[in-house]
Amino acid sequence: IVPLAVSVNRFEVPQAAPVAVFKLSQDFSNDQFPQKVNLGVGAYRTDEGQPWVLPVVKKVEKIIVHDDRLNHEYLPILGLPEFRSSASKIALGDDSPAIQEDRVGAVQCLGGTGALKMGAEFLRRFYNGNNNTKTPVYVSAPTWENHNAVFANAGFDDVRPYKYWDAENRGLDLAGFLGDLESCPEHSIFVLHACAHNPTGTDPTQEQWMQIADIMMRRKLFVFFDSAYQGFASGSLEKDAWAVRYFVSMGFEMFCAQSFSKNFGLYNERVGNLTIVAQDADNLKRILSQMEKIVRTTWSNPPSQGARIVAITLNSPELFSEWKDNVKTMADRVLLMRAQLKAKLQALGTPGTWDHITEQIGMFSFTGLNSKQVEYMVKEKHIYLMASGRINMCGLTTKNIDYVAESIHETVTMVQ
């Protein structure tokens, strides 16, 4: 008997490095120390350290379950129309001139990451010439680690940092930021954090945003906002959207990637939206026609559950009001933890200045701890945080904040 020849496909696949935040969570889970604290988690937690399903989300889920008109048919390629329009409205404002002029459109995406991906794929194909992989894409130094990967994966060869964080003064390096805007090639793409900058928690003031916008307009730079924390940062939808709305008022054509993971607590539903502000209605129509082609070959059409929850909430005055209260509950807890951590460090006489803890905004704080101090916190105190010194303020609770403050004090005092 002659054996049949067997063709075997062999994949020469190197082992990928683990994603930092997930490795941190795994290390935390394996730690048996009773006072261990996880400040690396990328999601909201209650004062009991638990995930929080927003009460308004529970209410809307029940509405959906009992609505016999709903089914599981495919959504349109660009997504649920009432979700797309209402999501863009909270970003730009009901009275946005761009919306009134019919030059705003949107693509429902798989979370904020999906919105960035769709925008990046479109820009690589059609911005600054066709299939221009050489257009520089600028991301802040530091930034959310996925920004670099998303644009590189979309085919951009030149992803660069722009100056943002002033480590010595623990704040915004405005001069460096503006300098990079002035010196970069015209038509470069800049990824801007709309509010609650990740990972530093440091945002430009309104006056500084005006300076940034003036240079970007003069130098013909493309604005791509990443808005992952609207309402969650300050507790106010309007305040957190100020920069986005100002740039629109200045006449920019731009993209804004929106995520509803944080402000709705819908982390695993992957609810995102790419808001497109075009030059005119005709240009918008052509952009959306190309977006349809990109979506069709990526996820074909998006899921409905999360989008329905958001759309029903935003389009009901009563539910919308309740949602804003829920969001403010989360924002207020973060602000309280910031104030208490700063006060406890100051009361302990911890070396250095800690004003940046309350000057920063949003879920994350750049503590200023260096790599040796972070290592000491993890190994000796069993407090888990990112290697950059970034902590999630939601990881702090009334039960662990004293231990965390005392540990930071010990670390800063003993480790240089």
Coordinates of C-alpha atoms in Angstrom, one line a residue, residues 20-348:
A20 CA 0.9 45.0 28.7
V21 CA -2.4 45.7 30.4
F22 CA -3.6 42.1 30.1
K23 CA -0.4 40.7 31.4
L24 CA -0.7 43.0 34.4
S25 CA -4.2 41.7 35.1
Q26 CA -2.9 38.1 34.9
D27 CA 0.0 38.8 37.3
F28 CA -2.5 40.5 39.7
S29 CA -4.8 37.5 39.5
N30 CA -1.9 35.1 40.4
D31 CA -0.8 37.2 43.4
Q32 CA -1.9 35.8 46.7
F33 CA -1.0 38.9 48.8
P34 CA -4.2 39.9 50.7
Q35 CA -3.7 43.7 50.3
K36 CA -2.9 43.6 46.6
V37 CA -4.3 46.5 44.5
N38 CA -4.8 46.6 40.7
L39 CA -4.3 50.1 39.5
G40 CA -3.7 48.9 35.9
V41 CA -7.2 47.9 34.9
G42 CA -8.6 49.9 32.0
A43 CA -12.2 50.1 33.1
Y44 CA -14.4 51.8 35.7
R45 CA -14.8 50.2 39.1
T46 CA -17.1 51.0 42.0
D47 CA -15.9 51.7 45.5
E48 CA -16.3 48.0 46.1
G49 CA -13.9 47.4 43.3
Q50 CA -16.6 45.9 41.0
P51 CA -17.7 46.6 37.5
W52 CA -20.8 48.8 37.3
V53 CA -23.7 48.2 34.9
L54 CA -25.3 51.7 34.6
P55 CA -28.9 51.7 35.9
V56 CA -30.1 53.4 32.7
V57 CA -28.5 50.6 30.7
K58 CA -30.4 47.9 32.7
K59 CA -33.6 49.9 32.1
V60 CA -33.0 50.1 28.3
E61 CA -32.1 46.4 28.0
K62 CA -35.5 45.5 29.5
I63 CA -37.2 47.9 27.0
I64 CA -35.4 46.1 24.1
V65 CA -36.3 42.6 25.4
H66 CA -40.0 43.5 25.5
D67 CA -40.1 45.3 22.2
D68 CA -41.7 42.7 19.8
R69 CA -40.9 44.9 16.8
L70 CA -37.2 44.2 17.0
N71 CA -35.5 41.3 15.3
H72 CA -32.0 40.1 14.4
E73 CA -31.9 41.1 10.7
Y74 CA -28.7 42.7 9.4
L75 CA -28.2 46.3 10.1
P76 CA -27.2 48.6 7.2
I77 CA -23.4 48.4 6.3
L78 CA -22.8 51.8 7.9
G79 CA -24.8 50.9 11.0
L80 CA -28.0 51.8 12.9
P81 CA -29.0 55.2 11.5
E82 CA -30.5 56.5 14.8
F83 CA -27.3 55.5 16.6
R84 CA -25.0 57.2 14.1
S85 CA -26.9 60.5 14.1
S86 CA -27.4 60.7 17.9
A87 CA -23.8 59.8 18.6
S88 CA -22.6 62.5 16.2
K89 CA -24.9 65.0 17.9
I90 CA -23.5 64.5 21.4
A91 CA -20.0 65.0 20.0
L92 CA -20.8 68.1 17.9
G93 CA -23.8 69.5 19.7
D94 CA -27.5 69.7 18.6
D95 CA -26.9 73.2 17.2
S96 CA -23.7 72.4 15.2
P97 CA -23.6 74.4 12.0
A98 CA -22.0 71.4 10.3
I99 CA -25.0 69.2 11.1
Q100 CA -27.4 71.9 10.0
E101 CA -25.5 72.2 6.7
D102 CA -25.8 68.4 6.1
R103 CA -22.0 67.8 6.0
V104 CA -21.8 65.5 9.0
G105 CA -22.0 61.7 8.6
A106 CA -21.0 58.7 10.6
V107 CA -20.0 55.0 10.5
Q108 CA -21.0 52.7 13.4
C109 CA -17.8 50.9 14.4
L110 CA -16.6 48.1 16.7
G111 CA -15.7 50.4 19.6
G112 CA -13.3 53.4 19.5
T113 CA -10.6 51.1 18.1
G114 CA -12.8 50.2 15.2
A115 CA -13.5 53.9 14.6
L116 CA -9.8 54.7 14.5
K117 CA -9.3 51.7 12.2
M118 CA -11.9 52.8 9.7
G119 CA -10.6 56.4 9.7
A120 CA -7.0 55.2 9.2
E121 CA -8.0 52.9 6.4
F122 CA -9.9 55.7 4.6
L123 CA -7.1 58.2 5.0
R124 CA -4.4 55.9 3.7
R125 CA -6.5 55.2 0.6
F126 CA -7.8 58.7 -0.2
Y127 CA -6.0 61.5 1.8
N128 CA -3.1 63.5 0.4
G129 CA -3.2 61.5 -2.8
N130 CA -4.3 57.9 -3.4
N131 CA -2.8 55.1 -1.3
N132 CA -0.2 57.6 0.2
T133 CA 1.5 55.5 2.8
K134 CA 4.2 58.2 3.3
T135 CA 1.9 60.8 4.8
P136 CA 3.2 61.3 8.4
V137 CA 0.8 60.4 11.2
Y138 CA 1.6 62.1 14.5
V139 CA 0.6 60.7 17.9
S140 CA 1.3 62.3 21.3
A141 CA 4.3 61.3 23.3
P142 CA 3.1 59.4 25.3
T143 CA -0.2 58.1 23.9
W144 CA -2.5 55.1 24.1
E145 CA -0.3 52.3 22.8
N146 CA -2.9 51.2 20.2
H147 CA -2.7 54.5 18.3
N148 CA 0.7 53.6 16.8
A149 CA -0.4 50.1 15.9
V150 CA -3.7 51.0 14.3
F151 CA -2.2 53.5 11.9
A152 CA 0.9 51.3 11.1
N153 CA -1.5 48.3 10.5
A154 CA -3.5 50.4 8.1
G155 CA -0.4 50.9 6.0
F156 CA 1.1 54.2 7.1
D157 CA 4.9 53.9 7.1
D158 CA 5.6 57.0 9.1
V159 CA 4.0 57.2 12.5
R160 CA 5.8 59.8 14.6
P161 CA 5.5 61.2 18.1
Y162 CA 4.7 64.9 18.9
K163 CA 5.8 66.5 22.1
Y164 CA 3.1 66.5 24.8
W165 CA 4.2 65.5 28.3
D166 CA 6.6 67.6 30.3
A167 CA 7.9 65.1 32.8
E168 CA 9.8 67.6 34.9
N169 CA 6.9 69.8 35.5
R170 CA 4.3 67.0 35.3
G171 CA 2.1 68.9 32.8
L172 CA 1.6 69.8 29.2
D173 CA 4.7 70.6 27.1
L174 CA 2.8 73.3 25.1
A175 CA 5.9 74.9 23.6
G176 CA 7.1 71.5 22.3
F177 CA 3.6 70.6 21.0
L178 CA 3.3 73.9 19.1
G179 CA 6.8 73.6 17.8
D180 CA 6.1 70.2 16.3
L181 CA 2.9 71.6 14.7
E182 CA 5.0 74.3 13.1
S183 CA 7.9 72.1 11.9
C184 CA 6.0 69.0 10.6
P185 CA 5.3 68.5 6.9
E186 CA 2.1 70.2 5.6
H187 CA -0.9 67.9 5.3
S188 CA 0.3 65.6 8.2
I189 CA -2.3 63.8 10.2
F190 CA -2.5 64.5 13.9
V191 CA -4.3 62.3 16.4
L192 CA -5.6 64.5 19.2
H193 CA -7.2 63.3 22.5
A194 CA -10.6 65.1 22.8
C195 CA -10.4 65.0 26.6
A196 CA -8.9 63.0 29.5
H197 CA -5.7 62.4 27.6
N198 CA -4.6 58.7 27.9
P199 CA -2.2 58.1 29.7
T200 CA -1.3 61.4 31.2
G201 CA -4.7 62.8 32.2
T202 CA -3.4 66.3 31.1
D203 CA -5.5 68.3 28.6
P204 CA -4.8 71.6 27.0
T205 CA -6.8 74.6 28.3
Q206 CA -9.4 76.2 26.0
E207 CA -6.9 79.0 25.2
Q208 CA -4.2 76.4 24.4
W209 CA -6.7 74.5 22.1
M210 CA -7.2 77.8 20.2
Q211 CA -3.5 78.1 19.6
I212 CA -3.3 74.5 18.5
A213 CA -6.2 75.0 16.1
D214 CA -4.8 78.2 14.6
I215 CA -1.5 76.5 13.6
M216 CA -3.2 73.4 12.3
M217 CA -5.5 75.5 10.1
R218 CA -2.7 77.6 8.8
R219 CA -0.4 74.6 8.1
K220 CA -3.2 72.5 6.5
L221 CA -2.9 69.6 9.0
F222 CA -5.6 66.9 9.3
V223 CA -7.4 66.7 12.6
F224 CA -8.3 63.2 13.9
F225 CA -9.9 63.4 17.3
D226 CA -10.1 60.3 19.6
S227 CA -13.0 60.9 22.0
A228 CA -13.1 58.0 24.4
Y229 CA -14.3 59.7 27.6
Q230 CA -17.0 62.3 26.8
G231 CA -18.9 63.1 30.0
F232 CA -16.7 60.7 32.0
A233 CA -13.8 63.1 32.3
S234 CA -15.5 66.2 33.9
G235 CA -19.1 65.0 34.3
S236 CA -20.2 67.4 31.6
L237 CA -20.8 66.3 28.0
E238 CA -20.4 69.9 26.8
K239 CA -17.1 70.6 28.6
D240 CA -15.6 67.4 27.4
A241 CA -16.6 68.1 23.8
W242 CA -15.4 71.7 23.8
A243 CA -12.2 71.1 21.7
V244 CA -14.0 69.0 19.1
R245 CA -16.8 71.6 18.7
Y246 CA -14.3 74.5 18.5
F247 CA -12.4 72.8 15.7
V248 CA -15.6 72.3 13.8
S249 CA -16.6 76.0 14.3
M250 CA -13.2 76.9 12.8
G251 CA -14.1 75.1 9.6
F252 CA -11.9 72.0 9.8
E253 CA -12.7 68.9 7.8
M254 CA -12.0 66.2 10.3
F255 CA -12.7 62.8 11.8
C256 CA -13.8 62.0 15.4
A257 CA -13.6 58.5 16.7
Q258 CA -16.1 58.0 19.6
S259 CA -16.2 55.2 22.1
F260 CA -19.2 54.3 24.3
S261 CA -17.2 51.8 26.4
K262 CA -16.5 54.1 29.3
N263 CA -19.4 56.5 29.4
F264 CA -22.0 53.8 29.0
G265 CA -20.0 50.9 30.6
L266 CA -20.6 48.9 27.4
Y267 CA -17.0 47.5 27.3
N268 CA -17.8 44.1 25.7
E269 CA -20.6 45.4 23.3
R270 CA -18.0 47.3 21.2
V271 CA -20.0 50.4 20.5
G272 CA -18.1 53.0 18.6
N273 CA -18.8 55.7 16.0
L274 CA -16.7 57.5 13.5
T275 CA -18.1 61.0 13.0
I276 CA -17.1 62.6 9.7
V277 CA -17.2 66.4 9.2
A278 CA -16.8 67.0 5.5
Q279 CA -16.4 70.2 3.4
D280 CA -19.9 69.9 1.9
A281 CA -22.8 67.5 1.5
D282 CA -21.6 66.2 -1.9
N283 CA -18.1 65.4 -0.5
L284 CA -19.7 63.7 2.5
K285 CA -21.8 61.4 0.2
R286 CA -18.6 60.3 -1.7
I287 CA -16.7 59.7 1.6
L288 CA -19.5 57.5 2.9
S289 CA -19.7 55.5 -0.3
Q290 CA -16.0 54.6 0.1
M291 CA -16.5 53.9 3.8
E292 CA -19.2 51.4 2.9
K293 CA -16.7 49.5 0.7
I294 CA -14.1 49.4 3.6
V295 CA -16.6 48.3 6.1
R296 CA -18.0 45.6 3.8
T297 CA -14.6 43.9 3.6
T298 CA -13.8 44.4 7.3
W299 CA -16.9 43.4 9.4
S300 CA -19.5 43.6 6.7
N301 CA -22.1 45.2 9.0
P302 CA -22.0 45.9 12.8
P303 CA -23.8 44.3 15.7
S304 CA -27.1 45.9 17.0
Q305 CA -27.4 45.4 20.8
G306 CA -25.0 48.1 22.1
A307 CA -26.0 50.5 19.4
R308 CA -29.6 50.1 20.2
I309 CA -28.9 50.7 23.9
V310 CA -27.1 54.0 23.1
A311 CA -29.6 55.2 20.5
I312 CA -32.7 54.6 22.7
T313 CA -31.0 56.4 25.6
L314 CA -29.8 59.4 23.6
N315 CA -33.2 59.8 21.8
S316 CA -35.4 59.8 25.0
P317 CA -35.2 63.0 27.0
E318 CA -36.0 61.1 30.2
L319 CA -33.4 58.3 29.6
F320 CA -30.9 60.9 28.4
S321 CA -31.2 62.8 31.6
E322 CA -30.8 59.6 33.7
W323 CA -27.7 58.6 31.7
K324 CA -26.1 62.0 32.3
D325 CA -26.7 61.5 36.0
N326 CA -25.1 58.0 35.8
V327 CA -22.1 59.4 34.0
K328 CA -21.7 62.1 36.6
T329 CA -21.7 59.5 39.3
M330 CA -18.7 57.8 37.7
A331 CA -16.9 61.1 37.1
D332 CA -17.5 62.4 40.6
R333 CA -16.1 59.2 42.1
V334 CA -12.9 59.6 40.1
L335 CA -12.6 63.3 41.2
L336 CA -13.1 62.3 44.8
M337 CA -10.3 59.7 44.6
R338 CA -8.0 62.2 43.1
A339 CA -8.6 64.7 45.8
Q340 CA -8.2 62.1 48.6
L341 CA -5.0 60.7 47.2
K342 CA -3.4 64.1 46.9
A343 CA -4.5 65.1 50.4
K344 CA -3.1 61.9 51.9
L345 CA 0.3 62.2 50.1
Q346 CA 0.6 65.8 51.3
A347 CA -0.4 64.8 54.9
L348 CA 2.3 62.2 54.8

